[in-house]
Every structure is written in C-alpha cells, then in structure tokens.
Coordinates of N, CA and C in Angstrom, one line a residue:
M1 N 32.4 -10.4 -17.0 CA 32.5 -8.9 -17.2 C 31.9 -8.4 -15.7
A2 N 32.7 -7.3 -15.4 CA 32.2 -6.7 -14.0 C 30.9 -5.9 -14.3
V3 N 30.0 -6.0 -13.1 CA 28.9 -5.2 -13.1 C 29.1 -3.6 -12.9
R4 N 28.8 -2.9 -14.0 CA 29.1 -1.5 -13.8 C 27.7 -0.7 -13.4
L5 N 27.6 -0.7 -12.1 CA 26.5 -0.1 -11.5 C 27.0 1.3 -11.0
H6 N 26.2 2.2 -11.0 CA 26.4 3.6 -10.3 C 26.8 3.2 -9.0
P7 N 27.9 3.8 -8.5 CA 28.6 3.5 -7.1 C 27.5 3.8 -5.9
Q8 N 26.5 4.8 -6.2 CA 25.4 4.8 -5.1 C 24.5 3.7 -5.3
L9 N 24.3 2.9 -6.1 CA 23.1 2.1 -6.2 C 23.6 0.7 -5.7
R10 N 23.0 0.4 -4.7 CA 23.2 -0.9 -4.1 C 21.6 -1.3 -3.6
P11 N 21.6 -2.7 -3.5 CA 20.2 -3.2 -3.0 C 20.1 -2.8 -1.6
L12 N 18.8 -2.4 -1.1 CA 18.5 -2.0 0.2 C 18.4 -3.2 1.0
R13 N 19.4 -3.4 1.9 CA 19.6 -4.6 2.7 C 18.6 -4.5 3.8
R14 N 17.3 -4.9 3.5 CA 16.3 -4.6 4.7 C 16.5 -5.3 6.0
S15 N 17.3 -6.5 5.9 CA 17.4 -7.2 7.1 C 18.6 -6.7 8.1
A16 N 19.2 -5.5 7.6 CA 20.3 -5.0 8.5 C 19.8 -3.5 8.8
G17 N 19.4 -3.4 10.0 CA 19.1 -2.2 10.4 C 17.5 -1.7 10.3
T18 N 16.8 -2.4 9.6 CA 15.6 -1.9 9.1 C 14.4 -2.9 9.8
G19 N 14.7 -3.7 10.6 CA 13.8 -4.9 10.9 C 13.8 -6.1 9.9
S20 N 13.0 -6.8 9.9 CA 12.9 -8.0 8.9 C 12.3 -7.3 7.6
P21 N 12.7 -7.9 6.5 CA 12.3 -7.5 5.1 C 10.7 -7.5 5.2
Q22 N 10.0 -8.5 5.9 CA 8.6 -8.5 6.1 C 8.0 -7.3 6.7
E23 N 8.8 -6.9 7.8 CA 8.4 -5.5 8.6 C 8.6 -4.4 7.8
Y24 N 9.7 -4.4 7.0 CA 10.0 -3.3 6.0 C 8.7 -3.1 5.0
H25 N 8.4 -4.0 4.4 CA 7.4 -3.9 3.3 C 6.0 -3.8 3.9
Q26 N 5.6 -4.1 5.3 CA 4.4 -4.1 5.7 C 4.0 -2.8 6.0
G27 N 5.0 -1.6 5.9 CA 4.9 -0.3 6.0 C 4.0 0.4 4.8
L28 N 4.2 -0.6 3.8 CA 3.6 -0.2 2.6 C 2.1 -0.5 2.5
F29 N 1.7 -1.3 3.4 CA 0.4 -1.8 3.3 C -0.2 -2.0 4.7
D30 N 0.1 -0.8 5.5 CA -0.5 -0.9 6.8 C -1.9 -1.0 6.9
K31 N -2.3 -1.9 7.8 CA -3.7 -2.4 7.7 C -4.6 -1.1 8.2
N32 N -4.0 0.0 8.9 CA -4.7 1.0 9.2 C -5.0 2.1 8.1
T33 N -4.6 1.8 7.0 CA -4.8 2.8 5.8 C -5.6 2.2 4.8
E34 N -5.7 2.8 3.7 CA -6.7 2.5 2.6 C -5.9 1.9 1.4
V35 N -4.5 1.8 1.7 CA -3.7 1.5 0.6 C -4.0 0.0 0.1
V36 N -4.3 -0.8 1.1 CA -4.5 -2.3 0.5 C -5.8 -2.2 -0.4
R37 N -6.8 -1.5 0.1 CA -8.0 -1.6 -0.9 C -7.7 -0.8 -2.1
I38 N -7.0 0.3 -2.1 CA -6.8 0.9 -3.3 C -5.9 0.2 -4.3
A39 N -4.9 -0.4 -3.7 CA -3.9 -1.2 -4.6 C -4.8 -2.3 -5.2
R40 N -5.6 -3.0 -4.3 CA -6.5 -4.2 -4.9 C -7.2 -3.7 -6.1
I41 N -7.9 -2.4 -5.9 CA -8.7 -2.1 -7.1 C -7.9 -1.7 -8.3
T42 N -6.7 -1.0 -8.1 CA -5.9 -0.6 -9.1 C -5.2 -1.7 -9.8
M43 N -5.0 -2.8 -9.3 CA -4.1 -3.8 -9.9 C -4.8 -4.6 -10.7
T44 N -5.1 -4.1 -12.0 CA -5.9 -4.6 -13.2 C -4.8 -5.4 -14.0
D45 N -5.3 -6.1 -15.0 CA -4.4 -6.9 -15.9 C -3.6 -5.8 -16.8
S46 N -4.1 -4.6 -17.1 CA -3.3 -3.7 -17.8 C -2.3 -3.1 -17.0
C47 N -2.5 -2.9 -15.7 CA -1.5 -2.4 -14.8 C -0.3 -3.3 -14.6
R48 N -0.7 -4.6 -14.4 CA 0.4 -5.7 -14.2 C 1.2 -5.8 -15.5
N49 N 0.7 -5.4 -16.7 CA 1.3 -5.9 -17.9 C 2.0 -4.5 -18.4
T50 N 2.6 -3.8 -17.5 CA 3.1 -2.5 -17.8 C 4.1 -2.6 -19.0
H51 N 4.9 -3.6 -19.3 CA 5.9 -3.7 -20.2 C 5.1 -3.7 -21.7
A52 N 4.2 -4.4 -21.7 CA 3.4 -4.5 -23.0 C 2.7 -3.3 -23.3
M53 N 2.4 -2.7 -22.4 CA 1.6 -1.3 -22.6 C 2.3 -0.2 -22.8
M54 N 3.5 -0.1 -22.1 CA 4.3 1.2 -22.2 C 5.4 1.2 -23.2
G55 N 5.9 0.1 -23.7 CA 7.1 0.2 -24.6 C 7.5 -1.1 -25.0
A56 N 8.8 -1.2 -25.5 CA 9.2 -2.4 -26.3 C 10.3 -3.0 -25.5
S57 N 10.6 -4.4 -25.6 CA 11.5 -5.2 -24.8 C 12.4 -5.5 -25.8
Y58 N 13.8 -5.4 -25.1 CA 15.0 -5.7 -25.9 C 15.7 -7.1 -25.2
D59 N 16.8 -7.1 -24.7 CA 17.5 -8.2 -24.4 C 16.7 -8.9 -23.2
K60 N 16.5 -10.3 -23.0 CA 15.7 -10.7 -22.0 C 16.3 -12.0 -21.7
E61 N 16.3 -12.4 -20.3 CA 16.6 -13.5 -19.7 C 16.1 -14.0 -18.7
D62 N 15.1 -15.1 -18.7 CA 14.4 -15.5 -17.5 C 13.4 -14.5 -17.3
D63 N 13.5 -14.0 -16.0 CA 12.5 -12.9 -15.6 C 13.0 -11.7 -15.6
M64 N 14.3 -11.4 -16.3 CA 15.0 -10.2 -16.4 C 15.0 -9.6 -17.8
E65 N 14.8 -8.4 -18.0 CA 14.8 -7.8 -19.6 C 15.3 -6.3 -19.5
I66 N 15.8 -6.0 -20.7 CA 15.9 -4.6 -20.8 C 14.6 -4.1 -21.6
V67 N 14.0 -3.2 -21.0 CA 12.8 -2.5 -21.6 C 12.9 -1.0 -22.1
E68 N 12.1 -0.5 -22.9 CA 12.0 0.9 -23.2 C 10.6 1.4 -22.8
L69 N 10.5 2.2 -21.9 CA 9.2 2.5 -21.5 C 9.0 4.1 -21.5
K70 N 8.0 4.5 -21.6 CA 7.4 5.8 -21.7 C 7.4 6.5 -20.2
E71 N 7.8 7.7 -20.1 CA 7.7 8.4 -18.9 C 6.4 8.4 -18.4
R72 N 6.1 8.2 -17.1 CA 4.8 8.2 -16.4 C 4.7 9.3 -15.4
K73 N 3.5 10.0 -15.4 CA 3.3 11.1 -14.3 C 2.9 10.3 -13.2
T74 N 3.1 11.1 -12.1 CA 3.0 10.5 -10.8 C 2.6 11.6 -9.8
L75 N 1.9 11.3 -8.5 CA 1.8 12.1 -7.4 C 2.5 11.4 -6.4
A76 N 3.5 12.1 -5.7 CA 4.5 11.3 -4.6 C 4.8 12.4 -3.7
V77 N 5.4 11.8 -2.6 CA 5.9 12.6 -1.5 C 7.5 12.1 -1.5
R78 N 8.4 13.0 -1.5 CA 9.8 12.7 -1.3 C 10.3 13.1 0.1
F79 N 11.1 12.4 0.6 CA 11.4 12.6 2.1 C 12.7 11.9 2.6
R80 N 13.3 12.2 3.5 CA 14.5 11.7 4.0 C 14.1 11.0 5.3
T81 N 14.8 9.8 5.7 CA 14.4 9.1 6.9 C 15.5 8.1 7.1
P82 N 16.0 7.9 8.4 CA 16.8 6.6 8.6 C 16.0 5.4 8.2
A83 N 16.8 4.5 7.8 CA 16.2 3.2 7.3 C 15.3 2.6 8.2
K84 N 15.7 2.5 9.5 CA 14.9 1.8 10.5 C 13.5 2.5 10.7
E85 N 13.4 3.6 10.4 CA 12.0 4.4 10.5 C 11.1 4.1 9.3
L86 N 11.8 3.8 8.2 CA 10.9 3.7 6.9 C 9.7 2.8 7.0
P87 N 9.7 1.6 7.7 CA 8.4 0.9 7.7 C 7.2 1.5 8.3
T88 N 7.5 2.4 9.4 CA 6.4 3.1 10.0 C 5.8 4.3 9.3
R89 N 6.7 4.9 8.4 CA 6.4 6.2 7.7 C 5.8 5.9 6.4
M90 N 6.0 4.9 5.7 CA 5.6 4.6 4.2 C 3.9 4.5 4.3
G91 N 3.3 3.8 5.0 CA 2.0 3.4 5.0 C 1.1 4.7 5.2
P92 N 1.4 5.4 6.2 CA 0.7 6.8 6.2 C 0.8 7.8 5.3
I93 N 2.0 7.7 4.7 CA 2.3 8.6 3.5 C 1.6 8.2 2.2
Y94 N 1.6 6.9 2.0 CA 0.6 6.5 0.9 C -0.8 6.7 1.2
A95 N -1.3 6.6 2.5 CA -2.6 7.1 2.7 C -2.8 8.5 2.6
E96 N -2.0 9.4 2.8 CA -2.0 10.7 2.7 C -2.3 11.0 1.0
I97 N -1.5 10.5 0.4 CA -1.6 10.8 -1.2 C -2.8 10.2 -1.6
A98 N -3.1 9.0 -1.3 CA -4.4 8.3 -1.8 C -5.6 9.2 -1.4
G99 N -5.6 9.6 -0.1 CA -6.7 10.7 0.3 C -6.7 11.9 -0.5
Y100 N -5.7 12.4 -0.8 CA -5.7 13.7 -1.7 C -6.3 13.3 -3.1
M101 N -5.8 12.2 -3.7 CA -6.3 11.9 -4.9 C -7.7 11.5 -5.0
A102 N -8.2 11.0 -3.9 CA -9.8 10.6 -3.8 C -10.4 12.0 -3.7
K103 N -9.9 12.9 -2.9 CA -10.5 14.3 -2.6 C -10.7 15.0 -4.0
M104 N -9.6 14.7 -4.8 CA -9.5 15.7 -6.1 C -10.1 14.7 -7.3
G105 N -10.6 13.6 -7.0 CA -11.2 12.8 -8.1 C -10.0 12.4 -9.1
I106 N -8.8 12.2 -8.7 CA -7.7 12.0 -9.5 C -7.6 10.3 -9.6
P107 N -7.8 9.8 -10.8 CA -7.8 8.2 -10.9 C -6.2 7.6 -10.9
F108 N -6.1 6.5 -10.2 CA -4.7 5.9 -10.2 C -4.6 5.1 -11.5
A109 N -3.3 5.1 -12.0 CA -2.9 4.6 -13.3 C -1.9 3.6 -13.2
G110 N -1.7 3.0 -12.0 CA -0.7 2.0 -11.8 C -0.4 1.6 -10.4
A111 N 0.4 0.9 -10.2 CA 0.8 0.2 -8.8 C 1.7 1.3 -8.0
P112 N 1.4 1.2 -6.7 CA 2.2 2.0 -5.8 C 3.7 1.7 -6.0
F113 N 4.5 2.8 -5.9 CA 5.9 2.6 -6.1 C 6.8 3.3 -5.1
A114 N 8.1 2.9 -4.9 CA 9.1 3.5 -4.0 C 10.2 3.7 -4.7
M115 N 10.7 4.9 -5.0 CA 12.0 5.3 -5.6 C 13.0 5.5 -4.6
Y116 N 14.2 4.9 -4.7 CA 15.4 5.3 -3.8 C 16.5 6.1 -4.6
Y117 N 16.8 7.3 -4.0 CA 17.8 8.1 -4.7 C 19.2 7.8 -4.1
N118 N 19.3 7.2 -3.0 CA 20.5 6.7 -2.4 C 20.4 5.4 -1.5
M119 N 21.3 5.0 -0.9 CA 21.2 3.8 0.0 C 22.0 4.1 1.3
D120 N 21.9 5.2 1.8 CA 22.4 5.8 3.0 C 21.6 5.3 4.1
M121 N 21.9 4.2 4.9 CA 20.9 3.6 5.8 C 20.5 4.7 6.9
N122 N 21.4 5.6 7.3 CA 21.3 6.6 8.3 C 20.3 7.7 7.6
D123 N 20.2 8.0 6.3 CA 19.8 9.0 5.7 C 19.1 8.7 4.5
L124 N 18.2 7.8 4.3 CA 17.5 7.4 3.0 C 16.9 8.6 2.4
D125 N 17.0 8.8 1.0 CA 16.3 9.7 0.2 C 15.3 9.0 -0.6
V126 N 14.0 9.1 -0.3 CA 12.9 8.3 -0.7 C 11.9 9.0 -1.4
E127 N 11.2 8.6 -2.5 CA 10.1 9.1 -3.1 C 9.1 7.9 -3.3
I128 N 7.8 8.2 -2.6 CA 6.8 7.2 -2.7 C 5.6 7.9 -3.2
G129 N 4.8 6.9 -4.0 CA 3.5 7.4 -4.6 C 2.8 6.5 -5.6
F130 N 2.1 7.3 -6.4 CA 1.3 6.7 -7.4 C 1.4 7.2 -8.8
P131 N 1.4 6.3 -9.8 CA 1.2 6.8 -11.2 C -0.2 7.4 -11.4
V132 N -0.3 8.7 -12.3 CA -1.5 9.1 -12.5 C -1.6 9.3 -14.0
A133 N -2.8 9.1 -14.5 CA -2.9 9.3 -16.1 C -2.7 10.6 -16.8
K134 N -2.7 11.8 -16.2 CA -2.4 12.9 -16.6 C -1.9 13.9 -15.5
A135 N -1.3 14.9 -15.8 CA -0.6 16.0 -14.9 C -1.8 16.4 -13.9
A136 N -1.5 16.4 -12.6 CA -2.4 16.7 -11.8 C -2.0 17.8 -10.6
P137 N -2.8 18.6 -10.1 CA -2.4 19.6 -9.2 C -1.7 19.0 -7.9
E138 N -0.8 20.0 -7.2 CA -0.1 19.5 -6.0 C -0.7 20.2 -4.9
E139 N -0.5 19.6 -3.7 CA -1.0 20.2 -2.4 C 0.0 19.7 -1.3
G140 N 0.5 20.9 -0.8 CA 1.4 20.5 0.4 C 2.6 19.9 -0.3
R141 N 3.1 18.8 0.5 CA 4.2 18.0 0.1 C 3.8 16.9 -0.8
V142 N 2.6 16.9 -1.4 CA 2.2 15.9 -2.5 C 2.5 16.6 -3.7
K143 N 3.6 16.0 -4.3 CA 4.1 16.8 -5.6 C 3.9 16.0 -6.8
A144 N 3.8 16.8 -7.9 CA 3.8 16.2 -9.2 C 5.1 15.6 -9.8
G145 N 5.3 14.4 -10.2 CA 6.4 13.9 -10.5 C 6.4 13.0 -11.8
T146 N 7.6 12.4 -12.0 CA 7.4 11.1 -13.1 C 8.2 10.0 -12.7
L147 N 7.8 8.9 -13.2 CA 8.6 7.6 -13.4 C 9.4 7.8 -14.7
P148 N 10.7 7.4 -14.5 CA 11.5 7.8 -15.8 C 11.1 7.1 -17.0
G149 N 11.4 7.7 -18.1 CA 11.3 6.8 -19.4 C 12.5 6.4 -20.0
G150 N 12.6 5.8 -21.1 CA 13.9 5.3 -21.7 C 14.1 4.0 -21.4
K151 N 15.3 3.6 -21.4 CA 15.6 2.2 -21.2 C 16.0 1.9 -19.8
L152 N 15.3 0.9 -19.3 CA 15.4 0.4 -17.9 C 15.7 -1.3 -18.0
A153 N 16.5 -1.7 -17.0 CA 16.6 -3.1 -16.7 C 15.5 -3.4 -15.6
T154 N 14.8 -4.5 -15.9 CA 13.8 -4.7 -14.9 C 13.8 -6.3 -14.5
A155 N 13.3 -6.6 -13.4 CA 13.0 -7.9 -13.0 C 11.7 -8.0 -12.2
K156 N 11.1 -9.3 -12.2 CA 9.9 -9.2 -11.4 C 10.3 -10.4 -10.4
H157 N 10.2 -9.8 -9.1 CA 10.4 -10.8 -7.9 C 9.1 -11.4 -7.5
V158 N 8.9 -12.7 -7.7 CA 7.7 -13.5 -7.1 C 8.2 -14.3 -5.9
G159 N 7.6 -13.8 -4.9 CA 7.9 -14.6 -3.4 C 8.1 -13.6 -2.3
S160 N 8.5 -14.1 -1.2 CA 8.7 -13.5 0.2 C 9.7 -12.3 -0.3
Y161 N 9.3 -11.2 0.4 CA 10.2 -9.9 0.5 C 11.5 -10.4 1.2
G162 N 11.5 -11.5 1.9 CA 12.9 -11.9 2.5 C 13.8 -12.4 1.4
T163 N 13.4 -12.7 0.4 CA 14.3 -13.3 -0.7 C 14.6 -12.3 -1.8
I164 N 14.0 -11.1 -1.7 CA 14.1 -10.2 -2.8 C 15.6 -9.8 -3.1
E165 N 16.5 -9.8 -2.2 CA 17.8 -9.4 -2.4 C 18.4 -10.3 -3.5
A166 N 18.0 -11.8 -3.6 CA 18.6 -12.6 -4.6 C 18.2 -12.2 -6.1
T167 N 17.0 -11.5 -6.1 CA 16.6 -11.1 -7.5 C 17.5 -9.9 -7.7
Y168 N 17.6 -9.0 -6.9 CA 18.4 -7.7 -7.1 C 19.8 -8.1 -7.6
N169 N 20.4 -9.2 -6.9 CA 21.7 -9.7 -7.4 C 21.8 -10.2 -8.8
K170 N 20.7 -10.8 -9.2 CA 20.6 -11.4 -10.4 C 20.4 -10.4 -11.5
L171 N 19.6 -9.3 -11.1 CA 19.4 -8.2 -12.0 C 20.7 -7.4 -12.3
M172 N 21.4 -7.2 -11.3 CA 22.8 -6.6 -11.3 C 23.8 -7.4 -12.2
A173 N 23.8 -8.6 -12.1 CA 24.6 -9.5 -12.9 C 24.1 -9.4 -14.3
F174 N 23.0 -9.3 -14.7 CA 22.4 -9.2 -15.8 C 22.6 -7.9 -16.7
V175 N 22.6 -6.8 -15.9 CA 23.0 -5.5 -16.4 C 24.5 -5.5 -16.8
G176 N 25.3 -6.2 -16.0 CA 26.9 -6.1 -16.2 C 27.0 -7.0 -17.5
Q177 N 26.3 -8.1 -17.7 CA 26.5 -8.9 -18.9 C 26.2 -8.1 -20.2
Q178 N 25.1 -7.1 -20.1 CA 24.9 -6.4 -21.2 C 25.7 -5.2 -21.4
G179 N 26.7 -5.0 -20.4 CA 27.7 -3.9 -20.6 C 27.1 -2.5 -20.4
L180 N 26.2 -2.4 -19.7 CA 25.3 -1.2 -19.3 C 25.8 -0.6 -18.0
K181 N 25.2 0.7 -17.9 CA 25.5 1.4 -16.7 C 24.2 1.8 -16.0
T182 N 24.1 1.9 -14.7 CA 22.8 2.3 -14.1 C 23.0 3.7 -13.7
E183 N 21.7 4.5 -13.5 CA 21.7 5.8 -13.1 C 21.8 5.7 -11.5
A184 N 21.7 6.8 -10.9 CA 22.1 6.7 -9.3 C 20.8 6.5 -8.5
F185 N 19.9 6.0 -9.2 CA 18.5 5.7 -8.5 C 17.9 4.6 -9.0
M186 N 16.8 4.0 -8.2 CA 16.3 2.7 -8.8 C 14.6 2.9 -8.1
Y187 N 13.7 2.1 -8.4 CA 12.6 2.1 -8.0 C 11.8 0.7 -8.1
E188 N 10.9 0.4 -7.1 CA 10.0 -0.8 -7.0 C 8.6 -0.5 -7.1
E189 N 7.8 -1.5 -7.8 CA 6.5 -1.4 -7.9 C 5.8 -2.6 -7.1
Y190 N 4.8 -2.2 -6.5 CA 4.2 -3.3 -5.5 C 2.9 -3.7 -6.0
L191 N 2.9 -5.0 -6.6 CA 1.7 -5.3 -7.4 C 0.6 -6.1 -6.6
N192 N 1.0 -6.3 -5.4 CA -0.1 -6.9 -4.3 C 0.4 -6.7 -3.1
S193 N -0.4 -7.2 -2.1 CA -0.2 -6.7 -0.6 C -0.1 -8.0 0.2
P194 N 1.0 -7.9 1.2 CA 1.1 -9.0 2.1 C -0.2 -9.2 3.0
E195 N -0.9 -8.2 3.0 CA -2.2 -8.4 3.9 C -3.2 -9.5 3.2
D196 N -3.2 -9.7 2.1 CA -4.0 -10.6 1.4 C -3.6 -11.6 0.5
T197 N -2.3 -11.7 0.4 CA -1.5 -12.4 -0.6 C -0.5 -13.3 0.2
P198 N -0.4 -14.6 -0.2 CA 0.5 -15.5 0.5 C 1.9 -15.0 0.2
P199 N 3.0 -15.3 1.2 CA 4.2 -14.9 0.8 C 4.8 -15.3 -0.3
D200 N 4.5 -16.5 -0.9 CA 5.1 -17.0 -2.1 C 4.5 -16.5 -3.2
K201 N 3.4 -15.8 -3.3 CA 2.7 -15.1 -4.3 C 2.8 -13.6 -4.5
L202 N 3.6 -13.0 -3.5 CA 3.9 -11.6 -3.7 C 4.6 -11.3 -4.9
E203 N 4.4 -10.2 -5.5 CA 4.9 -9.7 -6.8 C 5.4 -8.2 -6.7
T204 N 6.7 -8.0 -7.0 CA 7.5 -6.7 -6.9 C 8.3 -6.5 -8.1
N205 N 8.1 -5.5 -8.9 CA 8.8 -5.1 -10.2 C 9.9 -4.3 -9.6
I206 N 11.2 -4.7 -10.0 CA 12.3 -3.8 -9.7 C 12.8 -3.1 -10.9
Y207 N 13.1 -1.9 -11.0 CA 13.6 -1.2 -12.2 C 14.9 -0.4 -11.9
F208 N 15.9 -0.7 -12.8 CA 17.2 0.2 -12.7 C 17.0 1.0 -14.0
P209 N 16.9 2.2 -14.0 CA 17.1 3.2 -15.1 C 18.4 3.2 -15.5
L210 N 18.8 3.1 -16.9 CA 20.0 3.0 -17.5 C 20.4 4.2 -18.2
K211 N 21.8 4.4 -18.1 CA 22.5 5.6 -18.9 C 22.4 5.3 -20.2
S212 N 22.2 6.5 -21.1 CA 22.3 6.4 -22.4 C 23.7 5.8 -23.0

C-alpha cells in the first residue's frame, strides 16, 4: 500500500544543507543556554510516559503506534529560517522562552519540542517551545499555543541523531500500512541532551498528526 502522506510532509534531511545531524540538534541544547539544565529537571518519568498519561494507544508495531492524545498548551516562538541557520537559532530561542517562564513562575509540563510546518530548506517554518500545565500570558514573540490532540502516529527514536531518518521512514511506512493520511505538519520531542547523554542513548519522540 502506498504511503499517503501530505505532500508537504517529508523528513528533514539534516545532512543536506544544514551541517551534520549532530550539529543540527546541538542547537537545541547549546551549552551557553540553560536548556540542558531545564530539560534535565523536567524529564521526569511522567513526562517520558506521555502516551500513558495523555491518551489511549491503538495500532502498534515495535516502537511505532497510533495514539490518541489530549491537546497540550505551550509557550513557543514561531519563526522562519533557512535550514542551514537553524542550529544556531534554536538554542538561544529555547533559552529566551525558558527565561520568560522562569521570570513569570510558569512551570514546565513536558519536553522541549520543535514543530515543522513545511520542509522548504530555504525557508523553514518552525515553532519551538515547551508544554505548560495551563494557559499562560504571552510576551513579545513568546506566544501561547498548543500541541495538537487527537490521533497521531508516533515513534521513539533511540540513538544518534545521524540515524533518525531511518525511524522517519519506518513511521511513514507504518502510517501507509494503516491507510491513514497525515496533516501538513509534524513535531519532535527531545527527551534528553547530547551534552550529557551518549549518542546511542539519545531519545527523540516523532509525531505525525493524522487527518480524521
């Protein structure tokens, strides 16, 4: 069965035009920001077990499954950038959001995420931020938003960021086998940091929201 993905949705080929995959994701956890410390504090067992906490699981195969999740509130910054500049932009923006949350006393309610609305390497449309437990005030470009609820196809990639494309391909094939269609956007959750985690232990959750 052909994989029926939205035509805009393709895995971000980080090894083409963005530096190495490791350089791409290093931007998430720039050693000059507080993101590493914050992520380490917020990555509790309940945060890692999002599926059990947030909704029901349907079809499942190995590390891939169709889940139904509740919508989650977020604070995030949405911006456009050439893919090659993304690694240097993400870390400071995460730090900006985290600093605002600290100033306002807003607790973290999950892992840092990055949502991709297109895969145009010359003009990526990206939203990055953190889940929050309840609606929070906005400031400047830090906006209130949501991670989508409903049915999503998801896979956990354990290992080097350099091998994440294989997990994307497996998830795409799994979606096609279920006869489902994806929305025009997807997101990743980063459960730990390359700053203090061996490459083979890095954990990334990949989510494809599905059309009804």
